[in-house]
Amino acid sequence: MERSLRAARVATYVYFVLYGTLLGTWVVNIPAIEERVGISHAALGGLLVVLGLGAFVGMQVAGPLTDRLGTRVVVPAGGVLCGATLFLPGLAQDPWTLAGALLVFGLCNGCLDVSMNAHAVHVEKAYGRPVMSGFHATFSVGGVLAALAGAGAAGAGLHPAAGMAAMGAVGVVISLASARALLPAAPAVEGPGSADETGTPPAAEHGGTTGRVWLLAVLALMVMLCEGAANDWSVLHMKDVLGTSAGTAAFAYGTFAAAMTVGRLLADRFAARFGSLAILRHGAIMAAVGITLVVLAPWLWAVFTGWALFGLGLSGTVPQLFSAAGHADPAAAGANVSRVAGLGYVGMLAGPAVIGWLTHVVALNHAFVLLTLLCVTTAVGAGVLRTGPDRTRRREMPANTP
């Protein structure tokens, strides 16, 4: 069991890296595809909404399927579909074909996203300690690999579709090769009468599970809206508000992304010691302090510090919410994760648009006050993690646990 559980954890890392690589391959090819299709930035923005819509639908479909068929079936299927459809946007000749390609690719992305997160919940439950944030950290590794591969393909003069097809083929092979290491089903709840570690039988909590999951989803929407806003507006803030060069402004996003990655690598250890509630609440407070510093500070070093605090604070929040949703009812982990991930993804897409709309009313840095308010609201609402199994106190790991 130790060896199989360790293998399942490694396989989960592989799928998170794979997802980051496949999605990143599309991202690094956006400029070439935009030029090939002949569309404006505004039109591209609309097409990205189609990608998001496809992902949202895919998440809602994959959640119940994962619970019914098992992660060992749905996770590799999602990986194969993502790899097999990656080249489609590279073949697009006009906006309509690109929209269709992005819709299909988005559907497959949503399937892989939810199913691998559901499997990550199962692995975490089998380990009896937090491991979710580490999985999310490796997603960023995939983005780095995609950037390196994209640079190599561009340097070799490859057509976007050829480079994307090659990466997709590798993804299909990796998905199939890693499937056997996945857990066949959710681990059974341990203890007399299937009671969780708080002493409450799962059946006693079932009536409140759905409402709690939707509360987690609302929190996910808020923190992922903040993340999406930082992704798209951090560089523009540095350039337009502080008047920096484009090169210096790029470091704003780099600082935020690096802090997110480092935070996720450390979050599991802190969650094991202090609990998920502390990670969510104190992380949200740290993020609120960071973005407020960005809003108010006129000095570069202070703004960079603000983006670092913002990324570090947000880094552990989403994994805790996904994990809590999956643990709320292990038999419906896929469906619950799909609800939280789906609404969170809406926030990720809405973040840039909401900030853009606010800039018609107030200055860009003042628009970021909304992010402060959302972080504070998340900190206040973090108490939802007090209820439900596996969230308030982590079990001590047995000495022989891998």
GROMACS .gro file of N, CA, C and O in nm, residues 213-285:
model
  292
  213VAL      N    1  -2.049   2.349   0.040
  213VAL     CA    2  -1.968   2.346  -0.082
  213VAL      C    3  -1.989   2.473  -0.164
  213VAL      O    4  -1.894   2.530  -0.219
  214TRP      N    5  -2.113   2.521  -0.170
  214TRP     CA    6  -2.138   2.645  -0.245
  214TRP      C    7  -2.074   2.765  -0.176
  214TRP      O    8  -2.031   2.859  -0.244
  215LEU      N    9  -2.067   2.764  -0.043
  215LEU     CA   10  -1.994   2.871   0.027
  215LEU      C   11  -1.846   2.866  -0.009
  215LEU      O   12  -1.782   2.970  -0.032
  216LEU      N   13  -1.790   2.745  -0.014
  216LEU     CA   14  -1.652   2.730  -0.057
  216LEU      C   15  -1.634   2.781  -0.200
  216LEU      O   16  -1.533   2.844  -0.234
  217ALA      N   17  -1.733   2.755  -0.285
  217ALA     CA   18  -1.726   2.799  -0.424
  217ALA      C   19  -1.726   2.952  -0.434
  217ALA      O   20  -1.655   3.010  -0.517
  218VAL      N   21  -1.806   3.017  -0.351
  218VAL     CA   22  -1.809   3.164  -0.352
  218VAL      C   23  -1.674   3.220  -0.309
  218VAL      O   24  -1.622   3.317  -0.367
  219LEU      N   25  -1.613   3.158  -0.206
  219LEU     CA   26  -1.480   3.202  -0.164
  219LEU      C   27  -1.379   3.180  -0.276
  219LEU      O   28  -1.291   3.264  -0.299
  220ALA      N   29  -1.391   3.067  -0.345
  220ALA     CA   30  -1.301   3.040  -0.458
  220ALA      C   31  -1.318   3.144  -0.567
  220ALA      O   32  -1.220   3.189  -0.628
  221LEU      N   33  -1.442   3.184  -0.593
  221LEU     CA   34  -1.467   3.288  -0.694
  221LEU      C   35  -1.393   3.416  -0.657
  221LEU      O   36  -1.331   3.480  -0.742
  222MET      N   37  -1.398   3.452  -0.529
  222MET     CA   38  -1.337   3.579  -0.487
  222MET      C   39  -1.185   3.575  -0.497
  222MET      O   40  -1.123   3.668  -0.550
  223VAL      N   41  -1.124   3.467  -0.447
  223VAL     CA   42  -0.978   3.464  -0.449
  223VAL      C   43  -0.924   3.443  -0.590
  223VAL      O   44  -0.820   3.498  -0.628
  224MET      N   45  -0.998   3.367  -0.674
  224MET     CA   46  -0.951   3.347  -0.811
  224MET      C   47  -0.977   3.470  -0.898
  224MET      O   48  -0.906   3.495  -0.996
  225LEU      N   49  -1.078   3.551  -0.862
  225LEU     CA   50  -1.096   3.680  -0.928
  225LEU      C   51  -0.974   3.768  -0.900
  225LEU      O   52  -0.923   3.835  -0.990
  226CYS      N   53  -0.927   3.765  -0.776
  226CYS     CA   54  -0.806   3.842  -0.741
  226CYS      C   55  -0.686   3.793  -0.821
  226CYS      O   56  -0.607   3.874  -0.872
  227GLU      N   57  -0.672   3.662  -0.832
  227GLU     CA   58  -0.559   3.606  -0.907
  227GLU      C   59  -0.567   3.645  -1.054
  227GLU      O   60  -0.466   3.682  -1.115
  228GLY      N   61  -0.686   3.635  -1.113
  228GLY     CA   62  -0.701   3.672  -1.253
  228GLY      C   63  -0.671   3.818  -1.277
  228GLY      O   64  -0.609   3.854  -1.378
  229ALA      N   65  -0.712   3.904  -1.185
  229ALA     CA   66  -0.684   4.047  -1.198
  229ALA      C   67  -0.534   4.073  -1.194
  229ALA      O   68  -0.481   4.154  -1.271
  230ALA      N   69  -0.463   4.005  -1.104
  230ALA     CA   70  -0.318   4.022  -1.096
  230ALA      C   71  -0.249   3.975  -1.223
  230ALA      O   72  -0.154   4.038  -1.271
  231ASN      N   73  -0.295   3.864  -1.278
  231ASN     CA   74  -0.235   3.810  -1.400
  231ASN      C   75  -0.239   3.911  -1.514
  231ASN      O   76  -0.142   3.926  -1.589
  232ASP      N   77  -0.351   3.980  -1.528
  232ASP     CA   78  -0.371   4.065  -1.646
  232ASP      C   79  -0.340   4.213  -1.623
  232ASP      O   80  -0.317   4.286  -1.720
  233TRP      N   81  -0.340   4.258  -1.497
  233TRP     CA   82  -0.328   4.402  -1.473
  233TRP      C   83  -0.203   4.443  -1.396
  233TRP      O   84  -0.176   4.563  -1.386
  234SER      N   85  -0.127   4.349  -1.343
  234SER     CA   86  -0.009   4.387  -1.264
  234SER      C   87   0.095   4.463  -1.348
  234SER      O   88   0.149   4.565  -1.305
  235VAL      N   89   0.119   4.415  -1.469
  235VAL     CA   90   0.219   4.479  -1.555
  235VAL      C   91   0.171   4.617  -1.599
  235VAL      O   92   0.246   4.716  -1.597
  236LEU      N   93   0.043   4.625  -1.638
  236LEU     CA   94  -0.012   4.753  -1.683
  236LEU      C   95  -0.012   4.855  -1.568
  236LEU      O   96   0.008   4.975  -1.592
  237HIS      N   97  -0.035   4.810  -1.447
  237HIS     CA   98  -0.032   4.901  -1.333
  237HIS      C   99   0.106   4.965  -1.319
  237HIS      O  100   0.119   5.087  -1.303
  238MET      N  101   0.210   4.883  -1.326
  238MET     CA  102   0.346   4.936  -1.313
  238MET      C  103   0.378   5.035  -1.425
  238MET      O  104   0.441   5.139  -1.402
  239LYS      N  105   0.335   5.003  -1.544
  239LYS     CA  106   0.369   5.085  -1.661
  239LYS      C  107   0.289   5.214  -1.664
  239LYS      O  108   0.343   5.323  -1.686
  240ASP      N  109   0.158   5.204  -1.642
  240ASP     CA  110   0.070   5.320  -1.660
  240ASP      C  111   0.062   5.409  -1.536
  240ASP      O  112   0.054   5.531  -1.547
  241VAL      N  113   0.060   5.347  -1.418
  241VAL     CA  114   0.044   5.426  -1.294
  241VAL      C  115   0.178   5.478  -1.244
  241VAL      O  116   0.190   5.595  -1.206
  242LEU      N  117   0.281   5.393  -1.247
  242LEU     CA  118   0.412   5.435  -1.196
  242LEU      C  119   0.506   5.482  -1.306
  242LEU      O  120   0.615   5.532  -1.276
  243GLY      N  121   0.467   5.462  -1.431
  243GLY     CA  122   0.547   5.512  -1.542
  243GLY      C  123   0.678   5.439  -1.564
  243GLY      O  124   0.775   5.497  -1.613
  244THR      N  125   0.684   5.310  -1.532
  244THR     CA  126   0.806   5.235  -1.552
  244THR      C  127   0.819   5.190  -1.698
  244THR      O  128   0.724   5.198  -1.776
  245SER      N  129   0.935   5.139  -1.734
  245SER     CA  130   0.955   5.083  -1.868
  245SER      C  131   0.883   4.948  -1.876
  245SER      O  132   0.848   4.887  -1.774
  246ALA      N  133   0.865   4.899  -1.998
  246ALA     CA  134   0.798   4.770  -2.016
  246ALA      C  135   0.877   4.657  -1.950
  246ALA      O  136   0.820   4.564  -1.894
  247GLY      N  137   1.010   4.666  -1.959
  247GLY     CA  138   1.094   4.563  -1.899
  247GLY      C  139   1.079   4.558  -1.748
  247GLY      O  140   1.066   4.450  -1.688
  248THR      N  141   1.078   4.674  -1.685
  248THR     CA  142   1.062   4.679  -1.539
  248THR      C  143   0.921   4.635  -1.500
  248THR      O  144   0.903   4.562  -1.402
  249ALA      N  145   0.822   4.675  -1.578
  249ALA     CA  146   0.683   4.641  -1.546
  249ALA      C  147   0.662   4.490  -1.549
  249ALA      O  148   0.582   4.436  -1.471
  250ALA      N  149   0.733   4.421  -1.637
  250ALA     CA  150   0.715   4.275  -1.648
  250ALA      C  151   0.749   4.205  -1.517
  250ALA      O  152   0.696   4.098  -1.487
  251PHE      N  153   0.839   4.265  -1.439
  251PHE     CA  154   0.877   4.204  -1.313
  251PHE      C  155   0.764   4.207  -1.210
  251PHE      O  156   0.770   4.134  -1.110
  252ALA      N  157   0.663   4.290  -1.231
  252ALA     CA  158   0.549   4.290  -1.139
  252ALA      C  159   0.478   4.155  -1.142
  252ALA      O  160   0.454   4.093  -1.039
  253TYR      N  161   0.446   4.108  -1.263
  253TYR     CA  162   0.383   3.977  -1.274
  253TYR      C  163   0.479   3.867  -1.232
  253TYR      O  164   0.440   3.770  -1.166
  254GLY      N  165   0.607   3.881  -1.269
  254GLY     CA  166   0.705   3.781  -1.230
  254GLY      C  167   0.716   3.767  -1.080
  254GLY      O  168   0.726   3.656  -1.027
  255THR      N  169   0.712   3.880  -1.009
  255THR     CA  170   0.717   3.877  -0.863
  255THR      C  171   0.595   3.808  -0.805
  255THR      O  172   0.605   3.724  -0.715
  256PHE      N  173   0.478   3.843  -0.857
  256PHE     CA  174   0.354   3.781  -0.812
  256PHE      C  175   0.356   3.631  -0.837
  256PHE      O  176   0.325   3.550  -0.747
  257ALA      N  177   0.392   3.588  -0.960
  257ALA     CA  178   0.391   3.446  -0.995
  257ALA      C  179   0.493   3.367  -0.914
  257ALA      O  180   0.466   3.254  -0.869
  258ALA      N  181   0.612   3.425  -0.894
  258ALA     CA  182   0.714   3.356  -0.816
  258ALA      C  183   0.669   3.338  -0.672
  258ALA      O  184   0.689   3.231  -0.611
  259ALA      N  185   0.607   3.440  -0.616
  259ALA     CA  186   0.557   3.430  -0.478
  259ALA      C  187   0.447   3.325  -0.467
  259ALA      O  188   0.439   3.250  -0.368
  260MET      N  189   0.362   3.317  -0.568
  260MET     CA  190   0.257   3.214  -0.570
  260MET      C  191   0.318   3.075  -0.567
  260MET      O  192   0.275   2.987  -0.493
  261THR      N  193   0.419   3.053  -0.650
  261THR     CA  194   0.482   2.922  -0.658
  261THR      C  195   0.549   2.884  -0.527
  261THR      O  196   0.532   2.773  -0.475
  262VAL      N  197   0.628   2.976  -0.473
  262VAL     CA  198   0.696   2.950  -0.345
  262VAL      C  199   0.595   2.924  -0.234
  262VAL      O  200   0.611   2.832  -0.153
  263GLY      N  201   0.489   3.004  -0.230
  263GLY     CA  202   0.387   2.986  -0.127
  263GLY      C  203   0.322   2.850  -0.134
  263GLY      O  204   0.296   2.787  -0.031
  264ARG      N  205   0.294   2.802  -0.256
  264ARG     CA  206   0.230   2.671  -0.269
  264ARG      C  207   0.324   2.557  -0.233
  264ARG      O  208   0.281   2.452  -0.186
  265LEU      N  209   0.452   2.577  -0.254
  265LEU     CA  210   0.549   2.475  -0.213
  265LEU      C  211   0.558   2.465  -0.061
  265LEU      O  212   0.589   2.358  -0.008
  266LEU      N  213   0.529   2.574   0.009
  266LEU     CA  214   0.540   2.575   0.155
  266LEU      C  215   0.405   2.554   0.226
  266LEU      O  216   0.403   2.519   0.344
  267ALA      N  217   0.296   2.575   0.154
  267ALA     CA  218   0.164   2.580   0.220
  267ALA      C  219   0.125   2.449   0.286
  267ALA      O  220   0.061   2.449   0.392
  268ASP      N  221   0.160   2.335   0.226
  268ASP     CA  222   0.121   2.207   0.286
  268ASP      C  223   0.182   2.189   0.424
  268ASP      O  224   0.116   2.141   0.517
  269ARG      N  225   0.308   2.228   0.439
  269ARG     CA  226   0.373   2.214   0.569
  269ARG      C  227   0.305   2.301   0.674
  269ARG      O  228   0.283   2.258   0.788
  270PHE      N  229   0.271   2.424   0.634
  270PHE     CA  230   0.205   2.513   0.730
  270PHE      C  231   0.063   2.467   0.759
  270PHE      O  232   0.015   2.480   0.873
  271ALA      N  233  -0.006   2.413   0.657
  271ALA     CA  234  -0.142   2.363   0.680
  271ALA      C  235  -0.141   2.245   0.775
  271ALA      O  236  -0.232   2.229   0.859
  272ALA      N  237  -0.040   2.159   0.764
  272ALA     CA  238  -0.030   2.044   0.855
  272ALA      C  239  -0.010   2.090   0.998
  272ALA      O  240  -0.058   2.025   1.093
  273ARG      N  241   0.061   2.199   1.015
  273ARG     CA  242   0.092   2.246   1.152
  273ARG      C  243  -0.016   2.335   1.209
  273ARG      O  244  -0.051   2.323   1.327
  274PHE      N  245  -0.070   2.424   1.126
  274PHE     CA  246  -0.163   2.525   1.179
  274PHE      C  247  -0.308   2.505   1.133
  274PHE      O  248  -0.398   2.569   1.186
  275GLY      N  249  -0.330   2.421   1.032
  275GLY     CA  250  -0.465   2.396   0.983
  275GLY      C  251  -0.501   2.477   0.860
  275GLY      O  252  -0.445   2.583   0.834
  276SER      N  253  -0.597   2.425   0.785
  276SER     CA  254  -0.639   2.490   0.661
  276SER      C  255  -0.704   2.626   0.686
  276SER      O  256  -0.690   2.718   0.606
  277LEU      N  257  -0.777   2.636   0.797
  277LEU     CA  258  -0.842   2.762   0.830
  277LEU      C  259  -0.739   2.874   0.843
  277LEU      O  260  -0.760   2.985   0.792
  278ALA      N  261  -0.628   2.845   0.908
  278ALA     CA  262  -0.524   2.947   0.926
  278ALA      C  263  -0.464   2.988   0.792
  278ALA      O  264  -0.437   3.106   0.768
  279ILE      N  265  -0.443   2.890   0.704
  279ILE     CA  266  -0.386   2.921   0.572
  279ILE      C  267  -0.480   3.013   0.495
  279ILE      O  268  -0.437   3.113   0.435
  280LEU      N  269  -0.610   2.981   0.497
  280LEU     CA  270  -0.705   3.062   0.422
  280LEU      C  271  -0.720   3.201   0.483
  280LEU      O  272  -0.713   3.302   0.413
  281ARG      N  273  -0.741   3.206   0.614
  281ARG     CA  274  -0.767   3.336   0.679
  281ARG      C  275  -0.645   3.427   0.677
  281ARG      O  276  -0.651   3.542   0.633
  282HIS      N  277  -0.532   3.376   0.723
  282HIS     CA  278  -0.413   3.461   0.729
  282HIS      C  279  -0.356   3.488   0.591
  282HIS      O  280  -0.299   3.594   0.567
  283GLY      N  281  -0.375   3.392   0.499
  283GLY     CA  282  -0.333   3.417   0.361
  283GLY      C  283  -0.414   3.530   0.298
  283GLY      O  284  -0.359   3.617   0.230
  284ALA      N  285  -0.545   3.529   0.321
  284ALA     CA  286  -0.629   3.636   0.267
  284ALA      C  287  -0.594   3.770   0.327
  284ALA      O  288  -0.594   3.873   0.259
  285ILE      N  289  -0.563   3.771   0.457
  285ILE     CA  290  -0.524   3.897   0.522
  285ILE      C  291  -0.392   3.948   0.463
  285ILE      O  292  -0.376   4.067   0.435
   0.00000   0.00000   0.00000
